[in-house]
CSV table of C-alpha atoms and ligand atoms in Angstrom, one decimal:
chain,number,residue,atom,x,y,z
A,1,MET,CA,5.0,-9.9,-32.7
A,2,ALA,CA,6.9,-11.9,-30.0
A,3,THR,CA,5.3,-15.3,-29.5
A,4,ILE,CA,3.2,-15.6,-26.3
A,5,LEU,CA,2.6,-18.7,-24.2
A,6,ILE,CA,-0.5,-18.9,-22.0
A,7,THR,CA,-0.7,-21.6,-19.3
A,8,GLY,CA,-4.1,-22.5,-17.9
A,9,ALA,CA,-5.6,-21.3,-21.2
A,10,CYS,CA,-8.8,-23.4,-20.8
A,11,GLY,CA,-9.7,-21.8,-17.5
A,12,GLN,CA,-12.2,-19.0,-16.9
A,13,LEU,CA,-9.7,-16.1,-17.5
A,14,GLY,CA,-7.4,-18.1,-19.8
A,15,SER,CA,-10.1,-18.8,-22.4
A,16,GLU,CA,-11.1,-15.2,-22.7
A,17,LEU,CA,-7.5,-13.8,-22.5
A,18,THR,CA,-6.3,-16.3,-25.2
A,19,ALA,CA,-9.2,-15.3,-27.5
A,20,GLU,CA,-8.5,-11.6,-27.0
A,21,LEU,CA,-4.7,-11.9,-27.5
A,22,ARG,CA,-5.2,-14.0,-30.6
A,23,LYS,CA,-7.6,-11.3,-32.0
A,24,LYS,CA,-5.0,-8.6,-31.2
A,25,TYR,CA,-1.7,-10.3,-32.2
A,26,GLY,CA,-2.8,-13.1,-34.6
A,27,SER,CA,-3.6,-16.7,-33.8
A,28,ASP,CA,-0.2,-18.1,-34.6
A,29,SER,CA,1.5,-15.7,-32.2
A,30,VAL,CA,-0.4,-17.1,-29.2
A,31,VAL,CA,0.3,-20.6,-28.0
A,32,ALA,CA,-2.4,-21.8,-25.6
A,33,SER,CA,-1.6,-24.6,-23.1
A,34,ASP,CA,-3.4,-26.4,-20.4
A,35,VAL,CA,-3.2,-29.6,-18.5
A,36,ARG,CA,-6.7,-30.3,-20.0
A,37,GLU,CA,-7.5,-30.7,-23.6
A,38,ALA,CA,-8.3,-27.6,-25.7
A,39,ASN,CA,-11.8,-26.2,-25.5
A,40,ASP,CA,-13.8,-24.2,-28.2
A,41,GLN,CA,-13.6,-20.9,-26.3
A,42,ILE,CA,-9.9,-20.3,-26.9
A,43,GLY,CA,-10.4,-20.2,-30.7
A,44,GLU,CA,-8.1,-21.4,-33.5
A,45,GLY,CA,-4.4,-21.5,-33.0
A,46,PRO,CA,-1.5,-23.6,-31.6
A,47,PHE,CA,-2.3,-25.6,-28.5
A,48,GLU,CA,0.0,-27.8,-26.3
A,49,GLN,CA,-1.0,-30.0,-23.4
A,50,LEU,CA,1.2,-28.9,-20.6
A,51,ASP,CA,1.5,-29.5,-16.8
A,52,VAL,CA,3.3,-26.5,-15.4
A,53,MET,CA,4.8,-28.6,-12.6
A,54,ASP,CA,6.8,-30.3,-15.4
A,55,ALA,CA,9.7,-27.9,-15.9
A,56,ARG,CA,11.2,-30.0,-18.7
A,57,ARG,CA,8.0,-29.9,-20.7
A,58,LEU,CA,7.6,-26.2,-20.1
A,59,ASP,CA,11.2,-25.7,-21.4
A,60,GLU,CA,10.4,-27.9,-24.5
A,61,VAL,CA,7.3,-25.9,-25.4
A,62,THR,CA,9.1,-22.6,-24.9
A,63,GLU,CA,11.9,-23.8,-27.3
A,64,LYS,CA,9.6,-25.2,-29.9
A,65,TYR,CA,7.8,-21.9,-30.4
A,66,ASN,CA,10.5,-19.5,-29.4
A,67,ILE,CA,8.3,-18.1,-26.7
A,68,ARG,CA,9.1,-14.5,-25.6
A,69,ILE,CA,6.1,-13.6,-23.3
A,70,ILE,CA,4.4,-15.8,-20.8
A,71,TYR,CA,1.0,-15.4,-19.1
A,72,HIS,CA,1.1,-18.0,-16.4
A,73,LEU,CA,-2.4,-18.5,-15.2
A,74,ALA,CA,-2.5,-22.2,-14.2
A,75,ALA,CA,-3.5,-22.5,-10.6
A,76,LEU,CA,-5.9,-23.9,-8.0
A,77,LEU,CA,-8.5,-21.3,-6.8
A,78,SER,CA,-9.5,-20.6,-3.2
A,79,ALA,CA,-12.3,-23.1,-2.5
A,80,SER,CA,-10.5,-26.0,-4.3
A,81,ALA,CA,-7.3,-25.1,-2.4
A,82,GLU,CA,-8.9,-25.5,1.0
A,83,LYS,CA,-9.9,-29.0,0.0
A,84,ASN,CA,-6.5,-30.0,-1.3
A,85,ILE,CA,-3.8,-28.0,0.4
A,86,ASP,CA,-0.9,-30.1,-0.9
A,87,LEU,CA,-1.8,-29.8,-4.5
A,88,ALA,CA,-2.6,-26.1,-4.1
A,89,TRP,CA,0.9,-25.4,-2.7
A,90,LYS,CA,2.6,-27.6,-5.2
A,91,LEU,CA,0.8,-26.4,-8.3
A,92,ASN,CA,0.6,-22.7,-7.3
A,93,MET,CA,4.3,-22.5,-6.2
A,94,ASP,CA,6.1,-25.0,-8.3
A,95,GLY,CA,4.3,-23.8,-11.4
A,96,LEU,CA,5.3,-20.2,-10.7
A,97,LEU,CA,8.9,-21.0,-9.8
A,98,ASN,CA,9.3,-23.1,-13.0
A,99,VAL,CA,8.1,-20.1,-15.0
A,100,LEU,CA,10.2,-17.6,-13.2
A,101,LYS,CA,13.4,-19.7,-13.5
A,102,LEU,CA,12.7,-20.3,-17.1
A,103,ALA,CA,12.2,-16.6,-17.7
A,104,ARG,CA,15.5,-15.9,-16.0
A,105,ASP,CA,17.4,-18.6,-17.8
A,106,LYS,CA,15.9,-18.0,-21.3
A,107,GLN,CA,15.7,-14.2,-20.9
A,108,ILE,CA,12.0,-14.2,-21.5
A,109,ASP,CA,10.9,-10.6,-22.3
A,110,ARG,CA,7.8,-10.4,-20.0
A,111,VAL,CA,5.9,-12.6,-17.6
A,112,PHE,CA,2.3,-12.1,-16.2
A,113,TRP,CA,1.2,-13.8,-13.1
A,114,PRO,CA,-2.2,-13.4,-11.4
A,115,SER,CA,-2.4,-12.6,-7.7
A,116,SER,CA,-5.6,-12.0,-5.9
A,117,ILE,CA,-7.6,-10.0,-3.2
A,118,ALA,CA,-7.1,-13.3,-1.3
A,119,VAL,CA,-3.6,-12.0,-0.2
A,120,PHE,CA,-5.6,-9.9,2.4
A,121,GLY,CA,-7.0,-11.4,5.6
A,122,PRO,CA,-8.6,-10.1,8.7
A,123,ASP,CA,-5.8,-7.6,9.5
A,124,ALA,CA,-6.4,-5.6,6.4
A,125,LYS,CA,-8.7,-2.6,6.2
A,126,LYS,CA,-12.1,-4.0,5.0
A,127,ASP,CA,-13.2,-1.1,2.8
A,128,GLY,CA,-11.0,0.4,0.3
A,129,THR,CA,-8.1,-1.9,1.2
A,130,PRO,CA,-4.9,0.1,0.4
A,131,GLN,CA,-2.1,-1.4,-1.8
A,132,ASN,CA,0.2,-1.8,1.2
A,133,SER,CA,-2.3,-3.2,3.8
A,134,PRO,CA,-1.0,-6.1,5.9
A,135,ALA,CA,-1.2,-9.3,3.8
A,136,ASN,CA,-1.9,-12.0,6.4
A,137,PRO,CA,-4.3,-14.4,4.7
A,138,THR,CA,-6.2,-17.1,6.5
A,139,THR,CA,-6.6,-19.3,3.4
A,140,VAL,CA,-4.2,-21.7,1.7
A,141,TYR,CA,-4.9,-19.9,-1.6
A,142,GLY,CA,-4.0,-16.6,0.0
A,143,ILE,CA,-0.8,-18.0,1.4
A,144,THR,CA,0.3,-19.2,-2.1
A,145,LYS,CA,-0.5,-15.7,-3.5
A,146,VAL,CA,1.5,-13.9,-0.9
A,147,ALA,CA,4.4,-16.2,-1.4
A,148,GLY,CA,4.1,-15.9,-5.2
A,149,GLU,CA,4.1,-12.1,-5.0
A,150,GLN,CA,7.3,-12.2,-3.0
A,151,TRP,CA,8.9,-14.6,-5.5
A,152,CYS,CA,7.9,-12.3,-8.4
A,153,ALA,CA,9.5,-9.3,-6.6
A,154,TYR,CA,12.6,-11.4,-5.8
A,155,PHE,CA,13.1,-12.5,-9.4
A,156,HIS,CA,12.6,-9.0,-10.6
A,157,LYS,CA,15.1,-7.5,-8.2
A,158,LYS,CA,17.7,-10.2,-8.2
A,159,PHE,CA,17.6,-11.4,-11.9
A,160,GLY,CA,15.9,-8.6,-13.7
A,161,VAL,CA,12.9,-10.7,-14.7
A,162,ASP,CA,10.2,-8.4,-16.0
A,163,VAL,CA,7.3,-10.0,-14.2
A,164,ARG,CA,4.0,-8.1,-13.7
A,165,SER,CA,1.0,-9.0,-11.6
A,166,LEU,CA,-2.5,-8.0,-10.7
A,167,ARG,CA,-4.5,-8.8,-7.5
A,168,TYR,CA,-7.7,-9.7,-9.3
A,169,PRO,CA,-11.0,-9.4,-7.5
A,170,GLY,CA,-13.7,-12.0,-8.4
A,171,LEU,CA,-13.9,-12.2,-12.2
A,172,ILE,CA,-17.3,-12.5,-13.8
A,173,GLY,CA,-17.9,-13.4,-17.4
A,174,TYR,CA,-20.4,-15.2,-19.6
A,175,LYS,CA,-18.2,-16.8,-22.2
A,176,SER,CA,-16.5,-19.3,-19.9
A,177,LEU,CA,-17.1,-21.0,-16.5
A,178,PRO,CA,-15.1,-20.6,-13.4
A,179,GLY,CA,-14.1,-23.5,-11.2
A,180,GLY,CA,-13.2,-23.8,-7.6
A,181,GLY,CA,-13.4,-20.2,-6.5
A,182,THR,CA,-15.3,-18.4,-3.8
A,183,THR,CA,-16.6,-15.7,-6.2
A,184,ASP,CA,-17.9,-18.2,-8.7
A,185,TYR,CA,-21.5,-17.7,-7.4
A,186,ALA,CA,-21.6,-14.4,-9.3
A,187,VAL,CA,-21.3,-16.3,-12.6
A,188,ASP,CA,-23.6,-19.2,-11.7
A,189,ILE,CA,-26.3,-16.8,-10.6
A,190,TYR,CA,-26.8,-15.5,-14.2
A,191,HIS,CA,-27.1,-19.1,-15.5
A,192,LYS,CA,-29.8,-19.9,-13.0
A,193,ALA,CA,-31.7,-16.6,-13.5
A,194,LEU,CA,-31.9,-17.3,-17.3
A,195,ALA,CA,-32.9,-20.9,-16.7
A,196,GLY,CA,-35.8,-19.6,-14.6
A,197,GLU,CA,-34.5,-21.4,-11.5
A,198,THR,CA,-34.1,-20.2,-7.9
A,199,PHE,CA,-30.4,-19.6,-7.1
A,200,ASN,CA,-29.2,-21.2,-3.9
A,201,CYS,CA,-26.3,-19.0,-2.8
A,202,PHE,CA,-23.4,-20.4,-0.8
A,203,LEU,CA,-22.6,-17.0,0.7
A,204,GLU,CA,-24.6,-14.8,3.1
A,205,ARG,CA,-26.9,-12.3,1.6
A,206,ASP,CA,-24.8,-9.3,2.8
A,207,SER,CA,-21.3,-10.7,2.1
A,208,ALA,CA,-19.7,-8.0,0.0
A,209,LEU,CA,-16.7,-8.8,-2.2
A,210,PRO,CA,-14.7,-6.9,-4.8
A,211,MET,CA,-15.6,-8.0,-8.3
A,212,MET,CA,-14.8,-7.2,-12.0
A,213,TYR,CA,-16.4,-7.9,-15.3
A,214,MET,CA,-14.2,-10.1,-17.6
A,215,GLU,CA,-13.9,-7.5,-20.3
A,216,ASP,CA,-12.4,-5.1,-17.8
A,217,ALA,CA,-10.1,-7.9,-16.4
A,218,VAL,CA,-8.8,-8.8,-19.8
A,219,LYS,CA,-8.2,-5.1,-20.6
A,220,ALA,CA,-6.4,-4.5,-17.2
A,221,THR,CA,-4.1,-7.5,-18.0
A,222,ILE,CA,-3.2,-6.4,-21.5
A,223,ASP,CA,-2.8,-2.8,-20.4
A,224,LEU,CA,-0.4,-3.8,-17.6
A,225,MET,CA,1.6,-6.0,-20.0
A,226,GLU,CA,1.9,-3.3,-22.6
A,227,ALA,CA,2.9,-0.5,-20.2
A,228,ASP,CA,6.5,0.8,-20.4
A,229,SER,CA,8.6,-1.0,-17.8
A,230,GLU,CA,9.5,2.3,-16.0
A,231,LYS,CA,5.8,2.9,-15.2
A,232,ILE,CA,5.6,-0.4,-13.2
A,233,THR,CA,6.5,0.7,-9.7
A,234,VAL,CA,4.9,-2.3,-7.9
A,235,ARG,CA,6.7,-5.6,-8.5
A,236,THR,CA,4.7,-7.7,-6.0
A,237,SER,CA,1.3,-7.2,-7.4
A,238,TYR,CA,-1.1,-4.3,-8.1
A,239,ASN,CA,-4.5,-3.8,-6.4
A,240,VAL,CA,-7.1,-3.5,-9.2
A,241,SER,CA,-10.7,-2.8,-8.6
A,242,ALA,CA,-13.9,-2.2,-10.4
A,243,ILE,CA,-17.2,-3.0,-8.6
A,244,SER,CA,-18.1,-4.4,-5.2
A,245,PHE,CA,-21.5,-6.0,-4.3
A,246,THR,CA,-23.3,-8.5,-2.1
A,247,PRO,CA,-25.4,-11.5,-3.3
A,248,GLU,CA,-28.5,-9.4,-2.4
A,249,GLN,CA,-27.3,-6.6,-4.6
A,250,ILE,CA,-26.5,-8.7,-7.7
A,251,ALA,CA,-29.9,-10.4,-7.3
A,252,ALA,CA,-31.5,-7.0,-7.3
A,253,SER,CA,-29.6,-6.0,-10.4
A,254,ILE,CA,-30.8,-9.2,-12.2
A,255,ARG,CA,-34.4,-8.5,-11.0
A,256,GLN,CA,-34.4,-5.3,-12.9
A,257,LYS,CA,-34.4,-7.5,-16.1
A,258,ILE,CA,-36.0,-10.8,-14.8
A,259,SER,CA,-38.5,-9.6,-12.2
A,260,ASP,CA,-39.5,-13.0,-10.8
A,261,PHE,CA,-35.9,-14.1,-10.2
A,262,ASP,CA,-35.5,-15.7,-6.8
A,263,ILE,CA,-32.5,-16.3,-4.5
A,264,SER,CA,-32.1,-18.4,-1.4
A,265,TYR,CA,-29.2,-18.6,1.0
A,266,GLU,CA,-27.3,-21.6,2.4
A,267,PRO,CA,-23.8,-20.4,3.4
A,268,ASP,CA,-21.1,-23.1,3.5
A,269,TYR,CA,-17.3,-23.1,4.1
A,270,ARG,CA,-16.9,-20.6,1.3
A,271,GLN,CA,-18.6,-17.9,3.5
A,272,ASP,CA,-15.6,-18.1,5.9
A,273,ILE,CA,-13.3,-17.5,3.0
A,274,ALA,CA,-15.3,-14.6,1.7
A,275,ALA,CA,-15.6,-13.1,5.2
A,276,SER,CA,-11.8,-13.0,5.5
A,277,TRP,CA,-11.4,-11.0,2.3
A,278,PRO,CA,-11.9,-7.2,1.8
A,279,ASP,CA,-15.3,-5.8,0.8
A,280,SER,CA,-13.7,-3.3,-1.6
A,281,ILE,CA,-10.2,-2.4,-2.8
A,282,ASP,CA,-8.2,0.9,-3.3
A,283,ASP,CA,-6.4,0.7,-6.6
A,284,SER,CA,-5.2,4.2,-6.9
A,285,GLN,CA,-1.6,3.1,-7.5
A,286,ALA,CA,-2.6,1.1,-10.7
A,287,ARG,CA,-4.7,4.1,-11.9
A,288,ALA,CA,-1.7,6.5,-11.3
A,289,ASP,CA,1.1,4.3,-12.6
A,290,TRP,CA,-0.3,2.8,-15.9
A,291,GLY,CA,-3.7,4.5,-16.3
A,292,TRP,CA,-6.0,1.7,-15.3
A,293,ARG,CA,-9.8,2.5,-15.7
A,294,HIS,CA,-12.7,0.1,-15.5
A,295,ALA,CA,-15.7,0.5,-17.7
A,296,PHE,CA,-18.4,-1.8,-16.3
A,297,SER,CA,-20.8,-1.1,-13.4
A,298,LEU,CA,-22.9,-3.8,-11.8
A,299,ASP,CA,-26.0,-3.0,-13.9
A,300,LYS,CA,-24.0,-2.6,-17.1
A,301,MET,CA,-22.4,-6.0,-16.5
A,302,THR,CA,-25.8,-7.6,-15.8
A,303,ASP,CA,-27.3,-6.1,-18.9
A,304,ASP,CA,-24.4,-7.3,-21.1
A,305,ILE,CA,-24.5,-10.9,-19.6
A,306,LEU,CA,-28.3,-11.3,-19.8
A,307,THR,CA,-28.2,-10.0,-23.4
A,308,ASN,CA,-25.4,-12.3,-24.6
A,309,LEU,CA,-25.4,-15.4,-22.4
A,310,PRO,CA,-28.6,-17.0,-23.9
A,311,ALA,CA,-26.9,-17.5,-27.3
A,312,ILE,CA,-24.0,-19.5,-25.8
A,313,ALA,CA,-25.3,-20.9,-22.5
A,314,GLU,CA,-25.7,-24.4,-23.7
A,315,LYS,CA,-22.2,-24.5,-25.3
A,316,ILE,CA,-20.3,-23.6,-22.2
A,317,SER,CA,-22.4,-25.3,-19.5
B,401,LIG,N1,-11.9,-15.5,-7.6
B,401,LIG,C1,-10.9,-16.1,-6.8
B,401,LIG,C2,-11.5,-17.2,-6.0
B,401,LIG,O1,-12.7,-17.0,-5.6
B,401,LIG,C3,-10.2,-15.1,-6.0
B,401,LIG,O2,-9.0,-14.8,-6.6
B,401,LIG,O3,-10.9,-18.1,-5.6
């Protein structure tokens, strides 16, 4: 198996993707890296502390392990990006360009880079946003994702870099914590429900957003990376979708299991970010091109999280 490098491996998606790739391809085939120190969630295997803005160090790690595939996840998410626009632009753009240039120069076999529903803004259709809707975001994070998608398409067309990408919706898992995103409330809410606390939501009760359970997100990522190159017709980034719900609907789903769960609402600046994004996404292109299917509904996800989170809640909080 070709050796894989994951950047941002200690993040919410990175931890779970690293663990799954190690299970699938063997621990030694997957080099985890992060600007932070290693965490327990990524499992046993090689780890390198790496700042993706440092092109020389990225090159050094790639040489050391003879890396052939890169999952480049290190980035600032939407809410953090609004608070630090300089760092968001620098980290999200320089990091990606460093990886794409390295992939071109070292003839890396395949690169994965995450885009987001945040590429869409008020000009896009709100419900069932099509693949080719106008991408005019009103957030810094969205701007970095639109620019990143164009860089991916450019490096593919001009230099033949096999870079693939998904526009993730909000990702929800119980094995790792998110940080700095607008959709993070949908993870925190389960922790509060299990702790018997009232959840104070930073979005309005009826603010719908596209979401996806982590198990589906990890599967989508690996399926896309394993698809034959000729099946990949979108070289900016694919819409992918699973579920869509409001804070009120996720609270109702939790209440089916924890009947006295209580939620209150205190919208902040993140409500404006959420309001600029689609309510739901049309991902028929991904389903047609490489057979994407999701497995988890809202209630199935709630059931899985409330069953499994108690055993590990303390470890990850
Ligand atoms: N989940 C991300 C965020 O909220 C969107 O890609 O920032």
